[in-house]
Amino acid sequence: INHPLPQSELQIDSDLLSQATLELFTAICIIFALAFIPASFLVFLIDERVTTSKHLQFVSGVKGITYWCGNLLWDLANYCVSIACCMVIFLIFKIEAYIYKTNFLCLLLLLFLYGFSIIPLMYLINYFFTTPSTGFVLISCVNIFIGLITTISTFILETFDGQVDLTHINSILKKLFLIFPHYCLGRGLFDMSQTYAINTFSLKYVAGYVPISPLQNDIVVAGYVPISPLQNDIVGRNLISLFFQGIIFFALAILAQYRFFIPDRGCMRTPKNLKSTNEDDDVAAERKRIYLDPDNTSHDVLRMVDLVK
């Protein structure tokens, strides 16, 4: 019986590199596709702000936090439809790198948290545009550019194993780029597929090898010391970064709505003792009520203080 010769170390490295290149292309395609979905939410936000329909809602009594929470829940619901379509495609074509055991859960968390983080970021960006179509096109291009450049640059730098300086720069960039949801998604997809490839080859040729899970806390390899997930390129830190980015971006969107970052320029007020000679009694009573309630404990929707003609 003829048996094939075992692969040499050079052949295994070549196969891993080919597999990594293929999975990088898959990650790029996902980044490209998901760049348009968050940008599409800008269209309605910009249109509501420009046409003052958003202002009309606030005048009608809608609170700022209620407005943004409603938008976030609705946008996430629409985004989850896109996630479901992506998952179905992976299952139909049986892409093992993304549907194998814990990888499937990791993929689901990665896609959902990407939407959870980038949608509030779109809320912050909408103030910079007055034309919905311009905002959609420009932000779509920015999303694609950031996702591709950050992911590809770290992948290329990884190929220079013998260059100490480039390796150090790459480790710094991997931590610095975690502030971008686009990088967390692209790099997370690549690391997840790379982990699957390493498991596949190592189970064949390494005796006593324990498969690496992208979600496990410690990586245990026969003959090696367990590696901390904060030191190794696994998906856990990407998920954590996406989660905190979503909270921070949404909090900033709420603060921007209440003009927290815009200082009060002040205004000239009419003296309170100013009184018209022909002022009606009901007007005087209303003025007195407003003066006695400076904190608006009566919850008036609209207050005009010291308005004169």
XYZ file of C-alpha atoms in Angstrom:
309
model
C 0.000 0.000 0.000
C 1.384 3.361 -1.001
C 1.222 6.193 1.506
C 2.027 9.820 0.660
C 5.125 11.256 2.240
C 4.459 13.628 5.145
C 4.615 17.284 4.253
C 7.790 19.127 5.057
C 7.826 22.185 7.282
C 8.278 24.404 4.243
C 5.232 22.892 2.552
C 3.121 23.341 5.682
C 4.156 26.990 5.945
C 3.317 27.483 2.280
C -0.119 25.929 2.734
C -0.795 28.084 5.797
C 0.200 31.222 3.912
C -2.052 30.307 0.988
C -4.921 29.621 3.377
C -4.316 32.916 5.192
C -4.339 34.846 1.918
C -7.633 33.251 0.919
C -9.218 34.030 4.286
C -7.937 37.605 4.106
C -9.780 37.988 0.819
C -12.949 36.679 2.494
C -12.559 39.203 5.320
C -12.074 42.000 2.777
C -15.297 41.039 1.006
C -17.222 41.128 4.295
C -15.735 44.515 5.199
C -16.702 45.840 1.788
C -20.275 44.558 2.090
C -20.892 45.748 5.648
C -19.477 49.212 4.947
C -22.679 50.297 3.194
C -25.213 49.154 5.797
C -24.225 51.527 8.645
C -23.747 54.368 6.168
C -27.310 53.879 4.922
C -28.634 54.797 8.370
C -27.128 58.255 7.896
C -29.578 59.065 5.115
C -32.596 59.204 7.420
C -30.759 60.976 10.230
C -29.477 63.738 7.974
C -32.852 64.102 6.279
C -34.688 64.404 9.603
C -32.242 67.010 10.849
C -32.186 69.094 7.651
C -35.958 69.069 7.143
C -36.423 69.902 10.878
C -38.676 66.878 11.394
C -36.324 65.894 14.208
C -36.828 69.307 15.798
C -40.582 68.888 15.442
C -40.414 65.640 17.410
C -38.527 67.352 20.222
C -41.009 70.228 20.300
C -43.790 67.646 20.534
C -42.263 66.295 23.731
C -39.853 63.551 22.635
C -36.752 63.407 24.830
C -33.304 63.265 23.291
C -32.387 59.962 24.921
C -35.713 58.471 23.814
C -35.090 59.572 20.238
C -31.616 58.036 20.038
C -32.535 54.840 21.890
C -35.410 54.312 19.479
C -33.119 54.884 16.517
C -30.517 52.493 17.889
C -33.009 49.689 18.496
C -34.580 50.102 15.065
C -31.233 50.287 13.267
C -29.936 47.244 15.133
C -33.073 45.333 14.188
C -32.508 46.160 10.520
C -28.819 45.347 10.828
C -29.626 41.941 12.326
C -31.462 41.074 9.112
C -28.199 41.594 7.224
C -26.351 39.483 9.792
C -28.850 36.678 9.310
C -28.293 36.788 5.548
C -24.520 36.577 6.045
C -24.839 33.618 8.388
C -27.117 31.802 5.947
C -24.588 32.317 3.145
C -21.785 30.902 5.290
C -23.926 27.895 6.165
C -25.019 27.266 2.578
C -21.467 27.297 1.232
C -20.158 25.462 4.328
C -17.215 27.741 5.022
C -15.724 25.712 7.862
C -13.488 28.511 9.120
C -16.574 30.434 10.233
C -19.150 27.765 11.066
C -16.941 25.229 12.858
C -18.115 24.748 16.484
C -17.194 27.822 18.565
C -16.226 29.771 15.457
C -19.893 30.115 14.562
C -20.697 31.770 17.895
C -17.618 33.947 17.569
C -18.691 35.040 14.086
C -22.174 35.897 15.334
C -20.807 37.986 18.213
C -18.303 39.714 15.950
C -20.896 40.746 13.378
C -23.433 41.884 15.977
C -20.958 43.879 18.060
C -19.643 45.506 14.898
C -23.108 46.886 14.255
C -23.515 47.778 17.928
C -20.355 49.902 17.796
C -20.469 51.477 14.356
C -24.139 52.523 14.335
C -23.670 54.999 17.241
C -20.566 56.243 15.434
C -22.787 57.095 12.471
C -24.991 59.108 14.841
C -22.027 61.302 15.712
C -20.985 61.745 12.087
C -24.409 62.850 10.823
C -23.872 66.400 12.136
C -21.133 66.981 9.547
C -23.444 66.620 6.534
C -26.412 68.490 5.156
C -27.041 66.326 2.073
C -28.073 62.699 2.726
C -26.635 61.297 -0.504
C -23.274 62.974 0.070
C -23.067 61.598 3.580
C -23.928 58.084 2.427
C -21.359 57.969 -0.375
C -18.543 59.595 1.575
C -18.971 57.557 4.760
C -19.274 54.333 2.760
C -15.930 55.083 1.141
C -14.381 55.977 4.500
C -15.639 52.734 6.053
C -14.160 50.691 3.217
C -10.877 52.595 3.280
C -10.331 52.258 7.040
C -11.315 48.599 7.096
C -9.098 47.592 4.188
C -6.032 49.665 5.039
C -5.876 48.676 8.703
C -6.495 44.970 8.105
C -4.192 44.576 5.099
C -1.372 46.608 6.643
C -1.180 44.400 9.741
C -1.346 41.266 7.588
C 1.509 42.423 5.356
C 3.677 43.386 8.321
C 3.173 39.895 9.756
C 4.901 38.381 6.734
C 8.193 40.049 7.753
C 9.013 37.657 10.576
C 12.739 38.338 10.563
C 12.437 42.116 10.836
C 12.418 43.029 14.529
C 11.508 46.672 13.936
C 8.586 45.826 11.671
C 7.344 43.214 14.113
C 7.390 45.785 16.911
C 5.576 48.326 14.748
C 2.986 45.724 13.835
C 2.313 44.908 17.487
C 1.779 48.613 18.199
C -0.536 49.035 15.213
C -2.620 46.045 16.267
C -3.343 47.740 19.575
C -3.777 51.207 18.083
C -6.205 50.079 15.373
C -8.545 48.602 17.979
C -10.197 52.029 18.199
C -11.698 51.399 14.743
C -14.723 49.078 14.542
C -13.795 48.342 10.928
C -10.421 46.927 11.962
C -11.927 44.913 14.810
C -14.263 43.264 12.324
C -11.747 42.606 9.565
C -8.925 41.502 11.824
C -11.295 39.415 13.922
C -12.501 37.530 10.863
C -8.937 36.964 9.707
C -7.714 35.788 13.123
C -10.670 33.457 13.463
C -10.003 31.821 10.103
C -6.277 31.692 10.815
C -6.961 29.945 14.120
C -9.046 27.362 12.294
C -6.259 26.773 9.765
C -3.677 26.335 12.535
C -5.940 23.864 14.313
C -6.507 21.894 11.125
C -2.816 21.508 10.277
C -1.641 21.022 13.862
C -4.103 18.221 14.560
C -2.524 16.326 11.663
C 1.135 16.785 12.513
C 1.442 17.768 16.206
C 0.980 15.004 18.758
C -1.091 15.973 21.775
C -2.167 19.262 20.262
C -5.157 20.937 21.921
C -7.261 22.943 19.424
C -7.361 26.696 19.969
C -10.741 28.331 20.421
C -11.108 31.985 19.417
C -13.171 32.539 22.580
C -11.119 30.641 25.163
C -9.117 32.503 27.793
C -5.894 30.527 27.584
C -4.267 28.813 24.642
C -2.716 25.486 25.551
C -0.343 23.841 23.124
C 1.595 20.691 23.915
C 5.076 21.661 25.013
C 4.304 25.378 25.272
C 3.347 27.724 28.084
C -0.262 29.000 27.945
C -0.473 32.378 26.214
C -2.596 35.249 27.448
C -5.290 36.367 24.997
C -4.117 39.963 25.428
C -0.719 38.962 24.054
C -1.931 36.732 21.263
C -3.933 37.745 18.208
C -7.269 36.155 18.978
C -10.749 37.550 18.598
C -11.514 38.121 22.283
C -9.962 41.561 22.527
C -11.696 42.628 19.311
C -15.057 41.720 20.821
C -14.269 43.612 24.013
C -13.167 46.665 22.028
C -16.343 46.635 19.938
C -18.512 46.397 23.047
C -16.907 49.379 24.765
C -16.822 51.376 21.535
C -20.579 50.968 21.192
C -21.179 52.249 24.719
C -18.772 55.179 24.339
C -20.035 56.260 20.915
C -23.662 56.104 22.022
C -22.899 58.104 25.169
C -21.154 60.728 23.029
C -24.181 60.863 20.725
C -26.441 61.551 23.718
C -24.088 64.242 25.020
C -23.903 65.848 21.582
C -27.699 65.961 21.445
C -27.799 67.899 24.704
C -25.029 70.210 23.416
C -22.647 69.103 26.145
C -19.605 70.001 24.036
C -20.935 73.422 22.981
C -20.356 76.133 25.601
C -23.188 78.476 26.449
C -22.499 81.770 24.704
C -24.854 83.590 27.001
C -27.493 86.101 26.031
C -28.755 89.463 27.134
C -31.737 89.145 29.416
C -34.398 91.702 30.039
C -34.563 92.846 33.676
C -37.217 90.991 35.600
C -38.709 94.205 36.910
C -39.511 95.345 33.376
C -43.272 95.575 33.049
C -45.407 96.953 30.282
C -47.881 99.664 31.143
C -50.724 97.831 29.414
C -49.825 94.264 30.465
C -52.741 91.889 30.947
C -53.269 90.186 34.265
C -52.931 86.667 32.807
C -49.586 87.603 31.213
C -48.320 88.963 34.523
C -49.470 85.816 36.326
C -47.713 83.588 33.804
C -44.497 85.611 34.107
C -44.625 85.275 37.873
C -45.147 81.524 37.591
C -42.114 81.177 35.312
C -39.909 83.229 37.630
C -40.935 81.148 40.633
C -40.138 77.900 38.779
C -36.615 78.337 37.315
C -35.963 74.554 37.262
C -39.129 73.833 35.257
C -40.605 71.485 37.826
C -43.932 71.848 36.023
C -42.329 70.131 32.982
C -43.336 72.703 30.387
C -42.527 71.517 26.867
C -41.709 75.022 25.626
C -40.752 78.024 27.769
C -40.126 81.593 26.608
C -38.486 83.626 29.347
C -38.257 87.423 29.165
C -39.402 87.540 25.570
C -40.030 91.125 24.516
C -40.904 92.783 21.257
